[in-house]
Short mmCIF file of C-alpha atoms in Angstrom, two decimals:
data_model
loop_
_atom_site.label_atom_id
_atom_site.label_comp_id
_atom_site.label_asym_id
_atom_site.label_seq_id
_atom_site.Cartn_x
_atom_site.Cartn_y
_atom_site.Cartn_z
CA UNK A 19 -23.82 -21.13 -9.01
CA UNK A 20 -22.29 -18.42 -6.89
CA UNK A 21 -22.87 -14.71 -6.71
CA UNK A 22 -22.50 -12.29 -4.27
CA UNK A 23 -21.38 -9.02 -5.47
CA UNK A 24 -22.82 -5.99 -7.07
CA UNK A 25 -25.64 -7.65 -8.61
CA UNK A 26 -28.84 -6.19 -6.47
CA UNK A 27 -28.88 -2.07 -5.80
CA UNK A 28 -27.96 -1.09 -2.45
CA UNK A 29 -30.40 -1.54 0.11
CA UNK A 30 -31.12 -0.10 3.10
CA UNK A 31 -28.94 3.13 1.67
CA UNK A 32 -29.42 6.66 3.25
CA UNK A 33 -26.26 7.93 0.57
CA UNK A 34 -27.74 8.28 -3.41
CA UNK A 35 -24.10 9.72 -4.42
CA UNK A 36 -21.87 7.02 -5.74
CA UNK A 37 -18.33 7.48 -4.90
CA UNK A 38 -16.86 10.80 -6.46
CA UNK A 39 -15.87 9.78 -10.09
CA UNK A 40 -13.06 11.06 -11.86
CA UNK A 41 -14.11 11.34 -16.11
CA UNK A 42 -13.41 14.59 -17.64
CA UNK A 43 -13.41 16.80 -15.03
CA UNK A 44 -11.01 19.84 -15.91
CA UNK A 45 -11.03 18.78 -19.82
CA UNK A 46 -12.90 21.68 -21.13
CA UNK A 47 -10.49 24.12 -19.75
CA UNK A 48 -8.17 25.95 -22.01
CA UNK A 49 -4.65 24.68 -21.91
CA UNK A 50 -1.98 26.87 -20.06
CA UNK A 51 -1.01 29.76 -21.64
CA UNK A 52 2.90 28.42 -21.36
CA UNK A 53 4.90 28.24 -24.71
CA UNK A 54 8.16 27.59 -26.04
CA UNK A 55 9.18 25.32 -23.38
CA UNK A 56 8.62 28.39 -20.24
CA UNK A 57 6.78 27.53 -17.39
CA UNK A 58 3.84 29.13 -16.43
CA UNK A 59 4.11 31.01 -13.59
CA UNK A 60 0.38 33.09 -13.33
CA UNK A 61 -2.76 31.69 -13.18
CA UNK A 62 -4.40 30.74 -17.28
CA UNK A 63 -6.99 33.45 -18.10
CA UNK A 64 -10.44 32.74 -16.85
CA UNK A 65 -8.59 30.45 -13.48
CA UNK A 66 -10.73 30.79 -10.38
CA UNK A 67 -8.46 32.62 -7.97
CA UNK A 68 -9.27 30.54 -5.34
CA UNK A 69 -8.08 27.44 -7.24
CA UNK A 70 -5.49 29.02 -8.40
CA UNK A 71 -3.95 30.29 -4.71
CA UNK A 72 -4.34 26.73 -3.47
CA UNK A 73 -2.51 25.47 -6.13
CA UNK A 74 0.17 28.07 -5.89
CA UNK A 75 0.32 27.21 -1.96
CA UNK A 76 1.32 22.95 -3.07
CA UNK A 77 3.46 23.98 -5.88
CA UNK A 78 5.88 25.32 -3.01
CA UNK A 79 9.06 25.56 -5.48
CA UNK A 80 6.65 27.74 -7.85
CA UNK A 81 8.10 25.54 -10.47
CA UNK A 82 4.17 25.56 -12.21
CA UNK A 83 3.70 22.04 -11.44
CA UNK A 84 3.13 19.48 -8.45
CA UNK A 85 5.26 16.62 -7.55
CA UNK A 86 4.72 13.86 -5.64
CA UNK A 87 6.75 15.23 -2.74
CA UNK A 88 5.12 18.50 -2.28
CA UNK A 89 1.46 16.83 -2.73
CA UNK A 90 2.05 14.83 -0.04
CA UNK A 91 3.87 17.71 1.88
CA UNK A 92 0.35 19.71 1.28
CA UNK A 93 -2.07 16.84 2.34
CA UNK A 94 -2.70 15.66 5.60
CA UNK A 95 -5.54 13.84 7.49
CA UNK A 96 -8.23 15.18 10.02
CA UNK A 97 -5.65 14.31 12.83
CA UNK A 98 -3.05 16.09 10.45
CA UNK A 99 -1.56 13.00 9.13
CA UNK A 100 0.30 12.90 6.17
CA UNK A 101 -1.25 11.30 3.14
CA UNK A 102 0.27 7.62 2.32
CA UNK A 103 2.94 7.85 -0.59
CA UNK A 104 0.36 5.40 -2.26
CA UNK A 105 -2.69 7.29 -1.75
CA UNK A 106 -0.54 10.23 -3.67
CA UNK A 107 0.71 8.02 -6.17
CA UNK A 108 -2.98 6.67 -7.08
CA UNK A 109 -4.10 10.16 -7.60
CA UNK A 110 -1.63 10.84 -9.89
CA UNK A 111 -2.47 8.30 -11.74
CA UNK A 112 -5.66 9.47 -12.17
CA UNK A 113 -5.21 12.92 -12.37
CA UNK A 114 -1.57 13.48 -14.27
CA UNK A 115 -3.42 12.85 -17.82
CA UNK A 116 -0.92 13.93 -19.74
CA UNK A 117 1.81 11.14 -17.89
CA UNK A 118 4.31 14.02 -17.39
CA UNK A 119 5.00 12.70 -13.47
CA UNK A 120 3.55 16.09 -12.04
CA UNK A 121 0.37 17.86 -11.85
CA UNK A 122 -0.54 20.86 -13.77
CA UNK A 123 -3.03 23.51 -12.92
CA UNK A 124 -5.82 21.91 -15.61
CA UNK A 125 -5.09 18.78 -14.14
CA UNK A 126 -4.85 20.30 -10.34
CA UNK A 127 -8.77 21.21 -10.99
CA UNK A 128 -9.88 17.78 -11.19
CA UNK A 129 -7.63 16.38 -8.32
CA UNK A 130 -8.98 19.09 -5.80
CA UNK A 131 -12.73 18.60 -6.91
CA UNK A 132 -11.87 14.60 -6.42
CA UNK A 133 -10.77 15.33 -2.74
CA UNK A 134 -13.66 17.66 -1.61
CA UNK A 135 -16.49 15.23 -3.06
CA UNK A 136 -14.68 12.11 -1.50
CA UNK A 137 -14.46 14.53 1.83
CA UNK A 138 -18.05 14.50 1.81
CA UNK A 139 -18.39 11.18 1.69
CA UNK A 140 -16.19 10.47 3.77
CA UNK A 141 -17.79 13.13 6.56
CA UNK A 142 -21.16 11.67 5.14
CA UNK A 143 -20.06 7.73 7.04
CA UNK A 144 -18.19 8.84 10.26
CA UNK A 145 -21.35 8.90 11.76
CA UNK A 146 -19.45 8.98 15.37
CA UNK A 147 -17.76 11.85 13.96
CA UNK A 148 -14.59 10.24 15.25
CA UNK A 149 -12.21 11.29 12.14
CA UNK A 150 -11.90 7.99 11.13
CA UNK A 151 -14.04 5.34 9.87
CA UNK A 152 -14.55 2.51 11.70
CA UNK A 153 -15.80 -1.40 11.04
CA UNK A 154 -19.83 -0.40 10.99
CA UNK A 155 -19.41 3.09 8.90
CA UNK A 156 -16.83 1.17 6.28
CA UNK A 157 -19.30 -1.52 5.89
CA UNK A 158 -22.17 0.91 5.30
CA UNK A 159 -20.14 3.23 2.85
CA UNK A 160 -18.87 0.14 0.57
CA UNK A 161 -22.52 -1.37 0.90
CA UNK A 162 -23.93 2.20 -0.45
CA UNK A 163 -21.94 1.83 -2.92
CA UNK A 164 -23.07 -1.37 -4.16
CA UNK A 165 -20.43 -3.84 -2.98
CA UNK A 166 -22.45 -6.85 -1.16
CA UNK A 167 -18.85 -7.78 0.63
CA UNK A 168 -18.95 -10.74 3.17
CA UNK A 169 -17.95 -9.58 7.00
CA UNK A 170 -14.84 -11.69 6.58
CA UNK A 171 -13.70 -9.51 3.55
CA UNK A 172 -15.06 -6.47 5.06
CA UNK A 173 -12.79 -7.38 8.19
CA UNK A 174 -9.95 -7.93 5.76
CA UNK A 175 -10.22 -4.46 4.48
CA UNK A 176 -10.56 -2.50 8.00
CA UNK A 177 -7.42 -4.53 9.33
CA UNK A 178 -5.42 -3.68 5.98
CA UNK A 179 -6.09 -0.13 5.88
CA UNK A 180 -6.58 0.53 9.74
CA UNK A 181 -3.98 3.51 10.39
CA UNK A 182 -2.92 1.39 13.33
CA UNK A 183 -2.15 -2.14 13.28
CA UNK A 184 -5.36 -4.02 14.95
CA UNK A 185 -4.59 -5.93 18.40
CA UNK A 186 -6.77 -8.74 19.04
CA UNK A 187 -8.81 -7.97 22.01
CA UNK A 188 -6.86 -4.79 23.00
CA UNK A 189 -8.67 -1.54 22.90
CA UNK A 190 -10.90 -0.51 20.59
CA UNK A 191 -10.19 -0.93 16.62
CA UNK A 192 -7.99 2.35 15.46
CA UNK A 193 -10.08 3.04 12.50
CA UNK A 194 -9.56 4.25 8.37
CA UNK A 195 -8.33 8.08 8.02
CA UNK A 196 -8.99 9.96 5.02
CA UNK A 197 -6.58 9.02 2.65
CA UNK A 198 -6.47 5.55 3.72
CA UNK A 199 -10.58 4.85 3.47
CA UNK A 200 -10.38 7.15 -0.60
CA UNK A 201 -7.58 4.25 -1.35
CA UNK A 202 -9.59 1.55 0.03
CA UNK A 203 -12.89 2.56 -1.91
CA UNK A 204 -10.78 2.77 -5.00
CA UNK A 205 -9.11 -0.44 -4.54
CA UNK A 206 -12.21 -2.56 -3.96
CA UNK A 207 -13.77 -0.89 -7.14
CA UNK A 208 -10.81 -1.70 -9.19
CA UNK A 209 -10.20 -5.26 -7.99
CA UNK A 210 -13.96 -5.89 -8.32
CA UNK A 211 -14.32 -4.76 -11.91
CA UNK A 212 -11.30 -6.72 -12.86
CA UNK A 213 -12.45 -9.75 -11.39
CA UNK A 214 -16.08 -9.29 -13.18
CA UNK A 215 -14.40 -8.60 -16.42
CA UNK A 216 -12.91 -12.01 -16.50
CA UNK A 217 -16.20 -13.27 -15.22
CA UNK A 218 -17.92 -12.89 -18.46
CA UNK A 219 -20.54 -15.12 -17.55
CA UNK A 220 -20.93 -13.33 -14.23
CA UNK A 221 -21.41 -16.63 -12.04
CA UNK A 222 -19.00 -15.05 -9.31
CA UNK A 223 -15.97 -17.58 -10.76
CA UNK A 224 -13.43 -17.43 -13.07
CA UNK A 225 -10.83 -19.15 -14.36
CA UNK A 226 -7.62 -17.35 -14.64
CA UNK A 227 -3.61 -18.11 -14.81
CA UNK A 228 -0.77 -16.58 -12.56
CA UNK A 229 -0.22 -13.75 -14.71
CA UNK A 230 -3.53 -12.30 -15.33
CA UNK A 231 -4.05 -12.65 -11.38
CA UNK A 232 -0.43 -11.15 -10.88
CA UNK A 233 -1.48 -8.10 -13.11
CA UNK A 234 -5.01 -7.84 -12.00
CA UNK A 235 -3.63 -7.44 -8.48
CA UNK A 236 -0.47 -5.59 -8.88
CA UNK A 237 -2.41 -3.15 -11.06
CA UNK A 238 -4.75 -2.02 -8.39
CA UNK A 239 -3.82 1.23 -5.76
CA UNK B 20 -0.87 -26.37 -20.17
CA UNK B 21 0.54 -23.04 -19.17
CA UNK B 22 3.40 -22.58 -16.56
CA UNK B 23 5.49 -19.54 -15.74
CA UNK B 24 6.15 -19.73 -12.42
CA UNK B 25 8.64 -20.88 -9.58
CA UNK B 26 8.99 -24.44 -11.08
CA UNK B 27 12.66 -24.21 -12.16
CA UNK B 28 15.64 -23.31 -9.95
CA UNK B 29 16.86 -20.15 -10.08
CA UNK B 30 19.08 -19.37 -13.34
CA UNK B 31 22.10 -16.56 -13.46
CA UNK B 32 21.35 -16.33 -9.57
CA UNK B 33 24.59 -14.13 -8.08
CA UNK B 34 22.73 -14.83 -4.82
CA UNK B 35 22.81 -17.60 -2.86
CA UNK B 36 20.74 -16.69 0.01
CA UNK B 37 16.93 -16.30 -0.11
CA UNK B 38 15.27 -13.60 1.15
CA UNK B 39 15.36 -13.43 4.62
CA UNK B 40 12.62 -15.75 6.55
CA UNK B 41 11.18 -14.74 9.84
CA UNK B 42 10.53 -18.06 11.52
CA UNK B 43 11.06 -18.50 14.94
CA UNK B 44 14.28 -16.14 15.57
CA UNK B 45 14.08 -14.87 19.17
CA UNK B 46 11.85 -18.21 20.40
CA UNK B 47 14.45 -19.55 21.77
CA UNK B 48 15.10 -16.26 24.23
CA UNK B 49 13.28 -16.54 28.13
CA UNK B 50 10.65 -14.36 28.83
CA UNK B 51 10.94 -11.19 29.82
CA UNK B 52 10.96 -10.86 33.68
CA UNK B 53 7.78 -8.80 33.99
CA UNK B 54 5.19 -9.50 35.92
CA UNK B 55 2.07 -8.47 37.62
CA UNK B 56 0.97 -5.87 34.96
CA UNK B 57 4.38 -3.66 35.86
CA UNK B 58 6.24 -2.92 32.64
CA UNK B 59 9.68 -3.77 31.91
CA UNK B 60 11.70 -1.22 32.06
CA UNK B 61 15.68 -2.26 32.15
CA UNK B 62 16.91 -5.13 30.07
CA UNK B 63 15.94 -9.45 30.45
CA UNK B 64 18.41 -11.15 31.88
CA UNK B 65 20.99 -12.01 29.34
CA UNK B 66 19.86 -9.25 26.77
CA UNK B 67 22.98 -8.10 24.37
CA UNK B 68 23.51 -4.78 25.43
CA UNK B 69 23.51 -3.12 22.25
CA UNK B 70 20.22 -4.66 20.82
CA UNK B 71 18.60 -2.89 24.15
CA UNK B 72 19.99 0.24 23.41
CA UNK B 73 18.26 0.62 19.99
CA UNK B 74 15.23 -0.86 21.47
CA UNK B 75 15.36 1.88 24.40
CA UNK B 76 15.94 4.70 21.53
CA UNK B 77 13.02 3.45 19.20
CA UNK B 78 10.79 3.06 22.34
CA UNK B 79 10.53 6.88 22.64
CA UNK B 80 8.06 7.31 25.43
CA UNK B 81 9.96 4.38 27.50
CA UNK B 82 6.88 2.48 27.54
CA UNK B 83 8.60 -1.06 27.26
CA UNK B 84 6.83 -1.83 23.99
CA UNK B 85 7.19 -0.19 20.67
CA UNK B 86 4.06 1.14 18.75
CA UNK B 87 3.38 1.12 14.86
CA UNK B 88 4.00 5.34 15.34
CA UNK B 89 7.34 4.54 17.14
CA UNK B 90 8.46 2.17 14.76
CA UNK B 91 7.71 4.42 11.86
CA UNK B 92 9.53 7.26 13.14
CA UNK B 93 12.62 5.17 14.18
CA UNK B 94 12.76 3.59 10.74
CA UNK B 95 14.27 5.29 7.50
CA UNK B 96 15.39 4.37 4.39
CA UNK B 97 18.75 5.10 3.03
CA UNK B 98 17.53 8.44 1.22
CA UNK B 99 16.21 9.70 4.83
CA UNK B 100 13.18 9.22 3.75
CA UNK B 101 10.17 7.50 6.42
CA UNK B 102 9.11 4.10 6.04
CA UNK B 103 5.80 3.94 4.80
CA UNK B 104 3.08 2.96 7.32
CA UNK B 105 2.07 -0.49 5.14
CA UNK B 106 5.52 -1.38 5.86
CA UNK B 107 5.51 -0.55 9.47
CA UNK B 108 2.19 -2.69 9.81
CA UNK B 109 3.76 -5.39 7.93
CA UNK B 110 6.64 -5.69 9.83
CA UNK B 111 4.21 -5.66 12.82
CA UNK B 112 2.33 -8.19 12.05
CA UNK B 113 5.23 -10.80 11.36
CA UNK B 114 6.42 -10.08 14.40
CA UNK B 115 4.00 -9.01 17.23
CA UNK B 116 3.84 -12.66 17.54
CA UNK B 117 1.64 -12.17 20.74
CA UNK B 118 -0.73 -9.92 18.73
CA UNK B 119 -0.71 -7.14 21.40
CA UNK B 120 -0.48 -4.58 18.73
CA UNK B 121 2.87 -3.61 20.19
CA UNK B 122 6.61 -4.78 19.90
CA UNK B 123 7.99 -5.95 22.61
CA UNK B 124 12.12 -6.61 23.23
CA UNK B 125 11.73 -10.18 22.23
CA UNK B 126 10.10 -9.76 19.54
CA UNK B 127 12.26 -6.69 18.67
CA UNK B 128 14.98 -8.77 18.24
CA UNK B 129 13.71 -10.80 15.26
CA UNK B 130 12.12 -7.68 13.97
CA UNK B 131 15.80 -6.03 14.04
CA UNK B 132 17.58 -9.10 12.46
CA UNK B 133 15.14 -9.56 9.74
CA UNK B 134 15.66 -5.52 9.02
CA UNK B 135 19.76 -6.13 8.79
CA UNK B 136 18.77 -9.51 6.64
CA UNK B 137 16.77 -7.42 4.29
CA UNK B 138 19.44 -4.93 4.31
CA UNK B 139 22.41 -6.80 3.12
CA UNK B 140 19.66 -8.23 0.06
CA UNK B 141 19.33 -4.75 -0.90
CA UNK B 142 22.99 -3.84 -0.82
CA UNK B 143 23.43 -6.92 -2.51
CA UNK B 144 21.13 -6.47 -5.96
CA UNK B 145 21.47 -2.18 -5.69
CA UNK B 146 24.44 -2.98 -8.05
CA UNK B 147 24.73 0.40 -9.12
CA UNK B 148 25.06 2.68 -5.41
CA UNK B 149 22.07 4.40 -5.95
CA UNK B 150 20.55 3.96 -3.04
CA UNK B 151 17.31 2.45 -4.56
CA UNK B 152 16.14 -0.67 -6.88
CA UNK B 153 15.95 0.29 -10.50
CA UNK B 154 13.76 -2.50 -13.25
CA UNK B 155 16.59 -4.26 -13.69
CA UNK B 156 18.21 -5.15 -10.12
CA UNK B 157 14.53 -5.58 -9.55
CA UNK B 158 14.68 -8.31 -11.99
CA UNK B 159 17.76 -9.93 -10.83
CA UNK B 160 16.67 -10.01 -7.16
CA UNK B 161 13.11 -11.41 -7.65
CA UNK B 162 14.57 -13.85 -10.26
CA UNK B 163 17.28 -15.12 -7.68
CA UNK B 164 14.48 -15.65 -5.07
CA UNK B 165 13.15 -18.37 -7.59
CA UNK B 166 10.15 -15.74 -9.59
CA UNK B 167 10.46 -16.34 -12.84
CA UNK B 168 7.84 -13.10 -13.77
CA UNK B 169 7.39 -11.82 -17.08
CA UNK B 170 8.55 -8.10 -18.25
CA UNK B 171 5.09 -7.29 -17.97
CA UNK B 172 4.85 -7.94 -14.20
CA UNK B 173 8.13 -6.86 -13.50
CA UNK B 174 7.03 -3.27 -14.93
CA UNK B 175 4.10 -3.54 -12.66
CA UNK B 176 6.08 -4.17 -9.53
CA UNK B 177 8.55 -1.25 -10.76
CA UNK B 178 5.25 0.86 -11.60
CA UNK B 179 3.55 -0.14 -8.04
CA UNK B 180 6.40 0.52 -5.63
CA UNK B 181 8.70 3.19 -6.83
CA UNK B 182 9.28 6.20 -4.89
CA UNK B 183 7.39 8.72 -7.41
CA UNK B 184 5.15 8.33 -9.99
CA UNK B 185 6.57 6.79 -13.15
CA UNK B 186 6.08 9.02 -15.94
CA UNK B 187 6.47 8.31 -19.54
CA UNK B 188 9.49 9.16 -21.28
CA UNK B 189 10.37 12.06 -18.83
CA UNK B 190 13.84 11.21 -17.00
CA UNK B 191 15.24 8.49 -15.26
CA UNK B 192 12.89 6.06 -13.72
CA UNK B 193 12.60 6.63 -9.77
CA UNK B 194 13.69 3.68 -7.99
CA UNK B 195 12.56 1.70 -5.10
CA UNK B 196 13.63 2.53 -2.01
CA UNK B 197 14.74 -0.22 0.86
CA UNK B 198 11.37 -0.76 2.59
CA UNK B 199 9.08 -0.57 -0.36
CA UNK B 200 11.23 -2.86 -1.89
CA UNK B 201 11.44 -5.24 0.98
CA UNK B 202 6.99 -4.38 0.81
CA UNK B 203 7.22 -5.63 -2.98
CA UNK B 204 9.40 -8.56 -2.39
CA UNK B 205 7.31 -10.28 0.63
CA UNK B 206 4.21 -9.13 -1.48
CA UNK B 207 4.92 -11.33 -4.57
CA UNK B 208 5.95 -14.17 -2.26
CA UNK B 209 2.35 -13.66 -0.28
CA UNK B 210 0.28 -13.66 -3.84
CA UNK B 211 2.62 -16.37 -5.58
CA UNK B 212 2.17 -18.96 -2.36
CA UNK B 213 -1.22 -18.39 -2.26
CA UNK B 214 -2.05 -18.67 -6.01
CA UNK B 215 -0.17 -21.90 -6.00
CA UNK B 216 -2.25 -23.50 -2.76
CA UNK B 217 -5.71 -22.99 -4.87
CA UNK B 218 -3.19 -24.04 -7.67
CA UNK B 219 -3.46 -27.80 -6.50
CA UNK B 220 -2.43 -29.40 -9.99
CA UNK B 221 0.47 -26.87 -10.50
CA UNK B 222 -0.79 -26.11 -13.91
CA UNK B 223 -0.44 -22.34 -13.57
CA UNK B 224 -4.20 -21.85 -13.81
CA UNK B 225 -6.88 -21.88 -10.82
CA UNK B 226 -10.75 -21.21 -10.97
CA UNK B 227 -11.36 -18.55 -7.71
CA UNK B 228 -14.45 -17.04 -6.50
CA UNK B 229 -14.73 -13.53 -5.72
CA UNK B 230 -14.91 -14.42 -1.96
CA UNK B 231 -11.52 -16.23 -2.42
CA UNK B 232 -10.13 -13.73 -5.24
CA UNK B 233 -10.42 -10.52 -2.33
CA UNK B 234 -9.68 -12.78 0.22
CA UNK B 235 -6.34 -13.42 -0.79
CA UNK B 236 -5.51 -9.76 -1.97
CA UNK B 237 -6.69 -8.34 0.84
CA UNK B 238 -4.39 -10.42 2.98
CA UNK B 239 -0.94 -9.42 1.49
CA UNK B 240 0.76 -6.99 2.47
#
């Protein structure tokens, strides 16, 4: 018998928040106002103002919608890097509910509530206040979260999302920006609940053939 | 019994090389003539004169190495677009063979030929012009490198690496551009190797452990 994930609550956790989740937020506002095919242009009745200016500021061809381009034109890192074309893409695919390939403002709510909560967190575990997060603050965030991840994975996942590659024994380790630590999170959590849906009998093993694992993979951020 | 994968030579193949390898090109070149902890800052002995010039002009701060930042903004695809940083730390770490975290003009030479390898692939199976890999030269190239991946998985890929978000039923599907699709081809050769080393009885089916299961997604690319 083998187990060694998610089975025990977090210990030693100063963070109660889980990681900023994404159901439903935005779904009891109206729909836009837009008919008969015209975009919308103004804000829907009853649209904070401040919501609706910062959506207005992304949507830079005022076209009423966000692509992917001018998301990732409008978000950058604390050391104003650009956001990863995949970190865009995954919140997209969260966030574009209606599958269109662009955000709308209902849908724009629930993305920019996403960011600021994960922003906390993130702020919450760069305890060194560095602007990234580094091997000791990832561990602690992903343990807070409930993942009991060995140091060899947890090593795994600060090399593969560093923003830098990692030199052996050259300098210190460059460290997870924003975007790059909200994509890791999410891609743990989605691998991991794959893997424990196959593992019905939740020994830590499964059984499974190339293309479940294929999809199972390729299906994660 | 269950078998899908990489058992039967490739069928329909237009292609008859394989995607380009990475082993050992530029061994065979002297050191460079540094020494003492003084960088390099004119040519080895012997270097062709034109692969030093486009080493010189990616090494932008003359440094005598190249960094993941320098690489990134040398690099574009054929849309103008950047290459995306997983690529640029892929690249790296196939060929910073000395694992300095930097690219230096030896290693910049296998780093440049696999580029121009992965280029002519891409020319090869972008059958149309378009300047990016739609599901169906997708299919053909993966299927000429000996993947024999269901329509399923081949929808994933397209899903994973295209250039925007895929939506449903609105316009043409977006493509993959060069180095995402260079990302997505060394990516399905990373999983499908190492599914088929736990795979010891070549049955299609393996029994994994969580450790093992994030170990080897973690690790490609």
């Amino acid at each position: 018998m083998y187990s060694n994930y998610n089975q025990a609550p977090p210990r030693h956790s100063s963070y109660n928040a889980h990681p900023p989740a994404h159901g439903g937020y935005g779904a009891h506002r109206p729909p836009s106002a837009a008919y008969g095919g015209h975009q919308q242009h103004g804000p829907p009745a009853g649209a904070d103002a401040q919501l609706w200016q910062w959506f207005s500021n992304v949507d830079s061809d005022k076209s009423g919608s966000i692509t992917a381009t001018e998301l990732q034109n409008a978000l950058v890192n604390g050391d104003w890097s650009r956001f990863d074309l995949d970190t865009v893409k995954m919140l997209m695919s969260i966030f574009d509910t209606d599958r269109s390939g662009t955000i709308n403002f209902t849908e724009f709510a629930g993305l920019w509530k996403y960011i600021s909560d994960w922003q906390k967190v993130f702020r919450h575990f760069d305890t060194d206040r560095s602007g990234s997060i580094e091997g000791r603050e990832l561990a602690e965030a992903l343990r807070s979260f409930g993942y009991h991840l060995s140091p060899q994975i947890l090593r795994l996942i600060e090399i593969k999302y560093a923003s830098q590659p990692v030199a052996n024994g050259y300098g210190p380790p460059p460290g997870i920006t924003f975007d790059r630590f909200v994509r890791a999170c999410v891609t743990v959590k989605t691998l991991t609940e794959a893997f424990q849906r196959v593992d019905t009998d939740r020994d830590g093993w499964v059984t499974i053939g190339y293309e479940q694992f294929m999809s199972i993979v390729l299906s994660a951020p």
